[in-house]
mmCIF file of C-alpha atoms in Angstrom:
data_model
loop_
_atom_site.group_PDB
_atom_site.id
_atom_site.type_symbol
_atom_site.label_atom_id
_atom_site.label_comp_id
_atom_site.label_asym_id
_atom_site.label_seq_id
_atom_site.Cartn_x
_atom_site.Cartn_y
_atom_site.Cartn_z
ATOM 1 C CA UNK W 1 60.789 -25.725 -38.098
ATOM 2 C CA UNK W 2 63.507 -27.780 -36.514
ATOM 3 C CA UNK W 3 62.378 -30.845 -38.500
ATOM 4 C CA UNK W 4 62.133 -28.826 -41.757
ATOM 5 C CA UNK W 5 65.670 -27.571 -41.276
ATOM 6 C CA UNK W 6 66.758 -31.410 -40.782
ATOM 7 C CA UNK W 7 67.868 -30.708 -37.230
ATOM 8 C CA UNK W 8 66.574 -33.929 -36.102
ATOM 9 C CA UNK W 9 68.446 -34.075 -32.991
ATOM 10 C CA UNK W 10 66.462 -31.091 -31.843
ATOM 11 C CA UNK W 11 63.041 -32.680 -32.470
ATOM 12 C CA UNK W 12 61.339 -33.285 -29.396
ATOM 13 C CA UNK W 13 57.728 -32.753 -27.696
ATOM 14 C CA UNK W 14 58.008 -28.988 -28.558
ATOM 15 C CA UNK W 15 58.065 -29.931 -32.286
ATOM 16 C CA UNK W 16 54.622 -31.421 -31.675
ATOM 17 C CA UNK W 17 53.527 -28.390 -30.042
ATOM 18 C CA UNK W 18 54.351 -26.510 -33.276
ATOM 19 C CA UNK W 19 52.105 -28.799 -35.127
ATOM 20 C CA UNK W 20 49.334 -28.401 -32.509
ATOM 21 C CA UNK W 21 49.608 -24.772 -33.027
ATOM 22 C CA UNK W 22 49.312 -25.108 -36.857
ATOM 23 C CA UNK W 23 46.318 -26.981 -36.342
ATOM 24 C CA UNK W 24 44.906 -24.248 -33.623
ATOM 25 C CA UNK W 25 45.874 -21.787 -35.929
ATOM 26 C CA UNK W 26 43.612 -23.122 -38.833
ATOM 27 C CA UNK W 27 40.857 -23.753 -36.462
ATOM 28 C CA UNK W 28 40.859 -20.088 -35.349
ATOM 29 C CA UNK W 29 41.463 -18.386 -38.648
ATOM 30 C CA UNK W 30 40.059 -20.929 -41.230
ATOM 31 C CA UNK W 31 43.346 -20.900 -42.792
ATOM 32 C CA UNK W 32 46.701 -22.833 -42.453
ATOM 33 C CA UNK W 33 49.560 -20.804 -41.100
ATOM 34 C CA UNK W 34 51.173 -20.673 -44.569
ATOM 35 C CA UNK W 35 49.233 -20.596 -47.763
ATOM 36 C CA UNK W 36 49.480 -24.000 -49.760
ATOM 37 C CA UNK W 37 52.517 -24.028 -52.190
ATOM 38 C CA UNK W 38 54.914 -26.569 -53.375
ATOM 39 C CA UNK W 39 56.495 -28.401 -50.353
ATOM 40 C CA UNK W 40 59.784 -26.709 -50.908
ATOM 41 C CA UNK W 41 58.319 -23.397 -50.595
ATOM 42 C CA UNK W 42 56.242 -24.408 -47.636
ATOM 43 C CA UNK W 43 59.446 -25.639 -45.926
ATOM 44 C CA UNK W 44 61.085 -22.283 -46.501
ATOM 45 C CA UNK W 45 58.260 -20.478 -45.037
ATOM 46 C CA UNK W 46 57.832 -22.670 -42.193
ATOM 47 C CA UNK W 47 61.783 -22.299 -41.297
ATOM 48 C CA UNK W 48 61.910 -18.478 -42.269
ATOM 49 C CA UNK W 49 58.569 -16.745 -42.298
ATOM 50 C CA UNK W 50 56.141 -15.842 -39.516
ATOM 51 C CA UNK W 51 52.365 -16.605 -39.885
ATOM 52 C CA UNK W 52 50.300 -13.712 -39.928
ATOM 53 C CA UNK W 53 48.964 -12.752 -36.554
ATOM 54 C CA UNK W 54 45.882 -14.684 -35.666
ATOM 55 C CA UNK W 55 43.783 -11.483 -34.802
ATOM 56 C CA UNK W 56 44.859 -9.917 -38.067
ATOM 57 C CA UNK W 57 42.921 -12.603 -39.899
ATOM 58 C CA UNK W 58 40.184 -12.851 -37.278
ATOM 59 C CA UNK W 59 39.867 -9.860 -35.056
ATOM 60 C CA UNK W 60 37.086 -11.690 -33.047
ATOM 61 C CA UNK W 61 39.471 -14.221 -31.714
ATOM 62 C CA UNK W 62 40.161 -13.428 -27.886
ATOM 63 C CA UNK W 63 43.690 -11.961 -27.561
ATOM 64 C CA UNK W 64 44.529 -14.499 -24.832
ATOM 65 C CA UNK W 65 43.688 -17.595 -27.308
ATOM 66 C CA UNK W 66 45.674 -15.824 -30.036
ATOM 67 C CA UNK W 67 48.715 -15.539 -27.896
ATOM 68 C CA UNK W 68 48.352 -19.211 -27.038
ATOM 69 C CA UNK W 69 48.299 -20.173 -30.663
ATOM 70 C CA UNK W 70 51.314 -17.595 -31.492
ATOM 71 C CA UNK W 71 53.415 -19.218 -28.525
ATOM 72 C CA UNK W 72 52.805 -22.614 -29.864
ATOM 73 C CA UNK W 73 54.030 -21.543 -33.301
ATOM 74 C CA UNK W 74 57.076 -19.737 -32.116
ATOM 75 C CA UNK W 75 60.087 -20.441 -34.329
ATOM 76 C CA UNK W 76 62.294 -20.758 -31.221
ATOM 77 C CA UNK W 77 61.414 -24.167 -29.481
ATOM 78 C CA UNK W 78 62.745 -22.747 -26.017
ATOM 79 C CA UNK W 79 59.858 -20.170 -26.398
ATOM 80 C CA UNK W 80 57.191 -22.659 -27.033
ATOM 81 C CA UNK W 81 55.112 -24.831 -24.544
ATOM 82 C CA UNK W 82 57.267 -27.651 -23.357
ATOM 83 C CA UNK W 83 54.680 -30.360 -24.046
ATOM 84 C CA UNK W 84 51.260 -30.874 -25.543
ATOM 85 C CA UNK W 85 50.206 -31.207 -21.821
ATOM 86 C CA UNK W 86 51.406 -27.743 -20.983
ATOM 87 C CA UNK W 87 49.644 -26.494 -24.227
ATOM 88 C CA UNK W 88 46.356 -28.147 -22.919
ATOM 89 C CA UNK W 89 46.773 -26.641 -19.563
ATOM 90 C CA UNK W 90 47.146 -23.273 -20.769
ATOM 91 C CA UNK W 91 43.946 -23.724 -23.089
ATOM 92 C CA UNK W 92 42.102 -25.055 -20.008
ATOM 93 C CA UNK W 93 43.246 -21.828 -18.215
ATOM 94 C CA UNK W 94 41.498 -19.773 -20.959
ATOM 95 C CA UNK W 95 38.468 -21.766 -20.817
ATOM 96 C CA UNK W 96 38.114 -21.577 -17.178
ATOM 97 C CA UNK W 97 38.716 -17.531 -17.314
ATOM 98 C CA UNK W 98 41.882 -17.732 -15.532
ATOM 99 C CA UNK W 99 44.967 -15.506 -16.531
ATOM 100 C CA UNK W 100 46.839 -17.049 -19.605
ATOM 101 C CA UNK W 101 50.690 -17.121 -19.213
ATOM 102 C CA UNK W 102 51.255 -16.494 -22.905
ATOM 103 C CA UNK W 103 49.183 -13.109 -22.871
ATOM 104 C CA UNK W 104 50.668 -9.904 -21.833
ATOM 105 C CA UNK W 105 47.683 -8.205 -20.157
ATOM 106 C CA UNK W 106 47.384 -4.354 -20.094
ATOM 107 C CA UNK W 107 46.271 -2.701 -16.874
ATOM 108 C CA UNK W 108 43.051 -1.987 -18.480
ATOM 109 C CA UNK W 109 42.445 -5.601 -19.307
ATOM 110 C CA UNK W 110 43.319 -6.612 -15.758
ATOM 111 C CA UNK W 111 41.162 -4.237 -14.489
ATOM 112 C CA UNK W 112 38.136 -5.301 -16.635
ATOM 113 C CA UNK W 113 38.786 -9.064 -15.739
ATOM 114 C CA UNK W 114 38.619 -8.197 -12.153
ATOM 115 C CA UNK W 115 35.479 -6.086 -12.316
ATOM 116 C CA UNK W 116 33.849 -8.918 -14.472
ATOM 117 C CA UNK W 117 35.104 -11.783 -11.890
ATOM 118 C CA UNK W 118 34.213 -9.776 -8.839
ATOM 119 C CA UNK W 119 31.199 -7.692 -9.972
ATOM 120 C CA UNK W 120 29.128 -8.773 -7.110
ATOM 121 C CA UNK W 121 31.618 -7.990 -4.394
ATOM 122 C CA UNK W 122 32.422 -4.625 -5.927
ATOM 123 C CA UNK W 123 28.643 -3.763 -6.084
ATOM 124 C CA UNK W 124 28.260 -4.844 -2.443
ATOM 125 C CA UNK W 125 31.297 -3.119 -1.399
ATOM 126 C CA UNK W 126 30.222 0.105 -3.391
ATOM 127 C CA UNK W 127 26.763 -0.136 -1.812
ATOM 128 C CA UNK W 128 27.995 -0.525 1.654
ATOM 129 C CA UNK W 129 30.508 2.435 1.078
ATOM 130 C CA UNK W 130 27.449 4.510 -0.273
ATOM 131 C CA UNK W 131 25.332 3.595 2.737
ATOM 132 C CA UNK W 132 27.917 4.310 5.291
ATOM 133 C CA UNK W 133 28.622 7.627 3.582
ATOM 134 C CA UNK W 134 25.015 8.499 3.741
ATOM 135 C CA UNK W 135 24.824 7.694 7.405
ATOM 136 C CA UNK W 136 27.771 9.757 8.137
ATOM 137 C CA UNK W 137 26.259 12.613 6.034
ATOM 138 C CA UNK W 138 22.827 12.408 7.868
ATOM 139 C CA UNK W 139 24.749 12.452 11.253
ATOM 140 C CA UNK W 140 26.744 15.366 10.318
ATOM 141 C CA UNK W 141 23.704 17.365 9.104
ATOM 142 C CA UNK W 142 21.757 16.271 12.173
ATOM 143 C CA UNK W 143 24.604 17.321 14.158
ATOM 144 C CA UNK W 144 24.952 20.694 12.460
ATOM 145 C CA UNK W 145 21.319 21.207 12.891
ATOM 146 C CA UNK W 146 21.460 20.492 16.554
ATOM 147 C CA UNK W 147 24.247 22.799 16.886
ATOM 148 C CA UNK W 148 22.367 25.487 14.956
ATOM 149 C CA UNK W 149 19.249 24.944 17.255
ATOM 150 C CA UNK W 150 21.382 25.112 20.373
ATOM 151 C CA UNK W 151 23.121 28.496 19.186
ATOM 152 C CA UNK W 152 19.590 29.818 18.363
ATOM 153 C CA UNK W 153 18.284 28.785 21.811
ATOM 154 C CA UNK W 154 21.413 30.416 23.400
ATOM 155 C CA UNK W 155 20.884 33.608 21.388
ATOM 156 C CA UNK W 156 17.349 33.541 22.340
ATOM 157 C CA UNK W 157 18.029 32.963 26.044
ATOM 158 C CA UNK W 158 20.607 35.851 25.723
ATOM 159 C CA UNK W 159 18.254 38.203 24.186
ATOM 160 C CA UNK W 160 15.491 37.272 26.754
ATOM 161 C CA UNK W 161 18.207 37.793 29.608
ATOM 162 C CA UNK W 162 18.843 41.231 27.897
ATOM 163 C CA UNK W 163 15.262 42.189 27.832
ATOM 164 C CA UNK W 164 14.592 40.993 31.391
ATOM 165 C CA UNK W 165 17.538 42.875 32.652
ATOM 166 C CA UNK W 166 16.541 46.023 30.631
ATOM 167 C CA UNK W 167 13.113 45.641 31.976
ATOM 168 C CA UNK W 168 14.568 45.353 35.474
ATOM 169 C CA UNK W 169 16.626 48.450 35.178
ATOM 170 C CA UNK W 170 13.697 50.291 33.654
ATOM 171 C CA UNK W 171 11.470 49.346 36.460
ATOM 172 C CA UNK W 172 13.845 50.199 39.050
ATOM 173 C CA UNK W 173 14.409 53.694 37.330
ATOM 174 C CA UNK W 174 10.568 54.108 37.240
ATOM 175 C CA UNK W 175 10.345 53.211 40.837
ATOM 176 C CA UNK W 176 12.998 55.692 41.956
ATOM 177 C CA UNK W 177 11.305 58.488 39.682
ATOM 178 C CA UNK W 178 7.787 57.512 41.244
ATOM 179 C CA UNK W 179 9.489 57.613 44.738
ATOM 180 C CA UNK W 180 11.084 60.905 44.167
ATOM 181 C CA UNK W 181 7.888 62.368 42.497
ATOM 182 C CA UNK W 182 5.616 61.215 45.603
ATOM 183 C CA UNK W 183 8.290 62.294 48.143
ATOM 184 C CA UNK W 184 8.335 65.759 46.468
ATOM 185 C CA UNK W 185 4.513 65.966 46.570
ATOM 186 C CA UNK W 186 4.403 65.145 50.336
ATOM 187 C CA UNK W 187 6.663 67.915 50.950
ATOM 188 C CA UNK W 188 4.478 70.645 49.718
#
């Protein structure tokens, strides 16, 4: 855009980045950033209009790659990549699955990426957690069962002690009554 405006003093590597962005745009969408027109009209569009968003034309383009392309095509040279090398590094980040600086990730995108990258660690952690929780539950149930058995045994022991004590009292009373009865018979 700065070249189209005749601002030749502002033409630097970022102007080349804009050109590379235009090539990337056409690769991704199948269309140039601005539809073919007479040169004067194209220069006006390059300096004044924004190209249609990449994902508007091609919704299947990954949002990170669309953001890289749109940053390269920014009208403000200060917002573009500083050089073709910086643009190439950003594209390599996208290809390797790393976070792309040009794209603003939502929380859900970051969570999905984290899960996708670390799915085995998450599965292992979740399995370990479930295993530990199952073990703790088994121990708690076993402990509760043991406590219930102890309580039952104590209750049975208390009942047995009560029955024995009652039997002893009954026996003692019966012995006293037998003695009294025998003693009365001896006297007559």
